[in-house]
PDB file of C-alpha atoms in Angstrom:
ATOM      1  CA  UNK A 843       7.645 -15.408 -11.009  1.00 69.00           C
ATOM      2  CA  UNK A 844       6.180 -13.273  -8.289  1.00 76.00           C
ATOM      3  CA  UNK A 845       3.671 -14.449  -5.685  1.00 79.00           C
ATOM      4  CA  UNK A 846       0.864 -12.857  -3.718  1.00 81.00           C
ATOM      5  CA  UNK A 847       3.340 -12.341  -0.863  1.00 84.00           C
ATOM      6  CA  UNK A 848       5.431 -10.197  -3.210  1.00 90.00           C
ATOM      7  CA  UNK A 849       2.294  -8.260  -4.106  1.00 93.00           C
ATOM      8  CA  UNK A 850       1.515  -7.584  -0.439  1.00 92.00           C
ATOM      9  CA  UNK A 851       5.037  -6.328   0.180  1.00 94.00           C
ATOM     10  CA  UNK A 852       4.635  -3.985  -2.771  1.00 96.00           C
ATOM     11  CA  UNK A 853       1.291  -2.796  -1.393  1.00 96.00           C
ATOM     12  CA  UNK A 854       2.944  -1.991   1.930  1.00 97.00           C
ATOM     13  CA  UNK A 855       5.399   0.126  -0.038  1.00 97.00           C
ATOM     14  CA  UNK A 856       2.623   1.784  -2.028  1.00 97.00           C
ATOM     15  CA  UNK A 857       0.641   2.687   1.084  1.00 97.00           C
ATOM     16  CA  UNK A 858       3.821   4.066   2.666  1.00 97.00           C
ATOM     17  CA  UNK A 859       4.365   6.196  -0.463  1.00 96.00           C
ATOM     18  CA  UNK A 860       0.842   7.609  -0.177  1.00 94.00           C
ATOM     19  CA  UNK A 861       1.268   8.397   3.522  1.00 94.00           C
ATOM     20  CA  UNK A 862       4.800   9.776   3.079  1.00 94.00           C
ATOM     21  CA  UNK A 863       4.081  11.817  -0.050  1.00 92.00           C
ATOM     22  CA  UNK A 864       4.111  14.973   2.088  1.00 88.00           C
ATOM     23  CA  UNK A 865       7.419  13.878   3.668  1.00 89.00           C
ATOM     24  CA  UNK A 866       5.824  12.692   6.931  1.00 89.00           C
ATOM     25  CA  UNK A 867       3.844   9.630   8.004  1.00 93.00           C
ATOM     26  CA  UNK A 868       1.412  10.700  10.690  1.00 91.00           C
ATOM     27  CA  UNK A 869       0.092   8.458  13.448  1.00 93.00           C
ATOM     28  CA  UNK A 870      -3.428   9.055  12.144  1.00 93.00           C
ATOM     29  CA  UNK A 871      -2.437   7.710   8.718  1.00 92.00           C
ATOM     30  CA  UNK A 872      -0.851   4.641  10.288  1.00 94.00           C
ATOM     31  CA  UNK A 873      -3.968   4.047  12.403  1.00 95.00           C
ATOM     32  CA  UNK A 874      -6.244   4.403   9.382  1.00 95.00           C
ATOM     33  CA  UNK A 875      -4.133   1.863   7.523  1.00 95.00           C
ATOM     34  CA  UNK A 876      -4.416  -0.592  10.433  1.00 95.00           C
ATOM     35  CA  UNK A 877      -8.195  -0.169  10.594  1.00 95.00           C
ATOM     36  CA  UNK A 878      -8.599  -0.693   6.849  1.00 94.00           C
ATOM     37  CA  UNK A 879      -6.277  -3.689   6.918  1.00 93.00           C
ATOM     38  CA  UNK A 880      -8.217  -5.229   9.791  1.00 91.00           C
ATOM     39  CA  UNK A 881     -11.592  -4.608   8.156  1.00 90.00           C
ATOM     40  CA  UNK A 882     -10.792  -5.167   4.481  1.00 85.00           C
ATOM     41  CA  UNK A 883      -7.639  -7.219   4.045  1.00 85.00           C
ATOM     42  CA  UNK A 884      -7.957  -9.828   6.825  1.00 76.00           C
ATOM     43  CA  UNK A 885     -10.577 -12.016   5.236  1.00 65.00           C
ATOM     44  CA  UNK A 886     -10.960 -15.235   3.323  1.00 43.00           C
ATOM     45  CA  UNK A 887      -9.719 -13.564   0.127  1.00 49.00           C
ATOM     46  CA  UNK A 888      -6.161 -14.084   1.288  1.00 51.00           C
ATOM     47  CA  UNK A 889      -4.762 -17.013   3.206  1.00 52.00           C
ATOM     48  CA  UNK A 890      -1.619 -17.062   5.288  1.00 50.00           C
ATOM     49  CA  UNK A 891       1.432 -17.300   3.085  1.00 52.00           C
ATOM     50  CA  UNK A 892       4.621 -19.277   3.422  1.00 55.00           C
ATOM     51  CA  UNK A 893       5.598 -17.548   6.658  1.00 53.00           C
ATOM     52  CA  UNK A 894       2.144 -17.637   8.211  1.00 57.00           C
ATOM     53  CA  UNK A 895       1.375 -13.964   7.586  1.00 63.00           C
ATOM     54  CA  UNK A 896      -1.845 -12.945   5.902  1.00 78.00           C
ATOM     55  CA  UNK A 897      -2.118 -10.016   3.506  1.00 85.00           C
ATOM     56  CA  UNK A 898      -2.818  -7.471   6.242  1.00 89.00           C
ATOM     57  CA  UNK A 899       0.193  -8.581   8.284  1.00 89.00           C
ATOM     58  CA  UNK A 900       2.522  -8.512   5.290  1.00 89.00           C
ATOM     59  CA  UNK A 901       1.320  -5.088   4.178  1.00 94.00           C
ATOM     60  CA  UNK A 902       1.642  -3.614   7.668  1.00 94.00           C
ATOM     61  CA  UNK A 903       5.106  -5.071   8.292  1.00 94.00           C
ATOM     62  CA  UNK A 904       6.382  -3.673   5.002  1.00 96.00           C
ATOM     63  CA  UNK A 905       4.750  -0.285   5.668  1.00 97.00           C
ATOM     64  CA  UNK A 906       6.392  -0.119   9.107  1.00 96.00           C
ATOM     65  CA  UNK A 907       9.783  -1.134   7.694  1.00 97.00           C
ATOM     66  CA  UNK A 908       9.532   1.545   5.035  1.00 97.00           C
ATOM     67  CA  UNK A 909       8.551   4.151   7.615  1.00 96.00           C
ATOM     68  CA  UNK A 910      11.528   3.168   9.766  1.00 95.00           C
ATOM     69  CA  UNK A 911      13.945   3.527   6.822  1.00 96.00           C
ATOM     70  CA  UNK A 912      12.180   6.494   5.169  1.00 95.00           C
ATOM     71  CA  UNK A 913      13.022   6.100   1.493  1.00 96.00           C
ATOM     72  CA  UNK A 914      11.709   8.624  -1.020  1.00 96.00           C
ATOM     73  CA  UNK A 915       7.954   8.234  -1.461  1.00 95.00           C
ATOM     74  CA  UNK A 916       8.264   8.873  -5.195  1.00 95.00           C
ATOM     75  CA  UNK A 917      11.030   6.274  -5.639  1.00 96.00           C
ATOM     76  CA  UNK A 918       8.915   3.740  -3.757  1.00 96.00           C
ATOM     77  CA  UNK A 919       5.873   4.591  -5.877  1.00 96.00           C
ATOM     78  CA  UNK A 920       7.911   4.072  -9.052  1.00 97.00           C
ATOM     79  CA  UNK A 921       8.994   0.659  -7.760  1.00 97.00           C
ATOM     80  CA  UNK A 922       5.335  -0.251  -7.189  1.00 97.00           C
ATOM     81  CA  UNK A 923       4.402   0.991 -10.669  1.00 97.00           C
ATOM     82  CA  UNK A 924       7.139  -1.114 -12.265  1.00 96.00           C
ATOM     83  CA  UNK A 925       6.041  -4.161 -10.253  1.00 97.00           C
ATOM     84  CA  UNK A 926       2.445  -3.665 -11.352  1.00 96.00           C
ATOM     85  CA  UNK A 927       3.402  -3.271 -15.011  1.00 95.00           C
ATOM     86  CA  UNK A 928       5.390  -6.525 -14.834  1.00 95.00           C
ATOM     87  CA  UNK A 929       2.739  -8.479 -12.893  1.00 95.00           C
ATOM     88  CA  UNK A 930      -0.674  -7.451 -14.197  1.00 94.00           C
ATOM     89  CA  UNK A 931      -2.047 -10.935 -13.540  1.00 93.00           C
ATOM     90  CA  UNK A 932      -1.816 -10.362  -9.771  1.00 92.00           C
ATOM     91  CA  UNK A 933      -4.043  -7.282  -9.971  1.00 94.00           C
ATOM     92  CA  UNK A 934      -7.588  -8.585 -10.082  1.00 91.00           C
ATOM     93  CA  UNK A 935     -10.473  -6.107 -10.168  1.00 93.00           C
ATOM     94  CA  UNK A 936     -11.175  -6.881  -6.495  1.00 91.00           C
ATOM     95  CA  UNK A 937      -7.538  -6.231  -5.498  1.00 92.00           C
ATOM     96  CA  UNK A 938      -7.500  -2.979  -7.495  1.00 94.00           C
ATOM     97  CA  UNK A 939     -10.653  -1.840  -5.703  1.00 93.00           C
ATOM     98  CA  UNK A 940      -9.154  -2.669  -2.300  1.00 93.00           C
ATOM     99  CA  UNK A 941      -5.925  -0.866  -3.216  1.00 95.00           C
ATOM    100  CA  UNK A 942      -7.826   2.269  -4.193  1.00 95.00           C
ATOM    101  CA  UNK A 943     -10.015   2.201  -1.077  1.00 94.00           C
ATOM    102  CA  UNK A 944      -6.973   1.816   1.163  1.00 94.00           C
ATOM    103  CA  UNK A 945      -4.883   4.499  -0.557  1.00 94.00           C
ATOM    104  CA  UNK A 946      -7.775   6.968  -0.611  1.00 92.00           C
ATOM    105  CA  UNK A 947      -8.513   6.264   3.058  1.00 92.00           C
ATOM    106  CA  UNK A 948      -4.913   6.947   4.079  1.00 92.00           C
ATOM    107  CA  UNK A 949      -4.806  10.189   2.088  1.00 88.00           C
ATOM    108  CA  UNK A 950      -8.116  11.390   3.539  1.00 87.00           C
ATOM    109  CA  UNK A 951      -7.105  10.815   7.144  1.00 83.00           C
ATOM    110  CA  UNK A 952      -5.261  13.938   8.235  1.00 65.00           C
ATOM    111  CA  UNK A 953      -7.004  17.237   7.428  1.00 60.00           C
ATOM    112  CA  UNK A 954      -8.177  16.005   4.055  1.00 61.00           C
ATOM    113  CA  UNK A 955      -6.009  15.338   1.035  1.00 64.00           C
ATOM    114  CA  UNK A 956      -3.105  17.688   0.513  1.00 66.00           C
ATOM    115  CA  UNK A 957      -1.525  18.497  -2.842  1.00 73.00           C
ATOM    116  CA  UNK A 958       1.198  15.840  -2.549  1.00 80.00           C
ATOM    117  CA  UNK A 959      -1.357  13.161  -1.746  1.00 77.00           C
ATOM    118  CA  UNK A 960      -3.620  14.265  -4.589  1.00 78.00           C
ATOM    119  CA  UNK A 961      -0.725  13.992  -7.031  1.00 83.00           C
ATOM    120  CA  UNK A 962       0.147  10.522  -5.737  1.00 86.00           C
ATOM    121  CA  UNK A 963      -3.493   9.391  -5.876  1.00 84.00           C
ATOM    122  CA  UNK A 964      -3.800  10.709  -9.424  1.00 85.00           C
ATOM    123  CA  UNK A 965      -0.746   8.683 -10.455  1.00 90.00           C
ATOM    124  CA  UNK A 966      -2.155   5.605  -8.747  1.00 91.00           C
ATOM    125  CA  UNK A 967      -5.542   6.016 -10.440  1.00 92.00           C
ATOM    126  CA  UNK A 968      -3.823   6.188 -13.840  1.00 89.00           C
ATOM    127  CA  UNK A 969      -2.044   2.854 -13.356  1.00 91.00           C
ATOM    128  CA  UNK A 970      -4.926   0.953 -11.762  1.00 89.00           C
TER     129      UNK A 970
END
């Protein structure tokens, strides 16, 4: 059985996939993620987990780890999709809304949404 901490790790991967869909994570995308995490994900909705990290911390740490290791954005997205399909109960309407807002914000950061980001957002929209 998966926990909310597992969900947040998967969200860090998803947000990396959105940012890296054009083969490069830009500083502006990383900064946008941090701002959204600070404003939207660090609230009473999510308490600190087993290791004392809240949702925003867990998402950001996973995002940074992914960026350091640079796996394929599409492989990472598929992993998120599989996780979501297997754990629908973790995806409340509020979480889905926050996921979309965060992903769209990242994609909109650098010179608007490019084709790769639009494709990734379209795929995300279809599974949310």
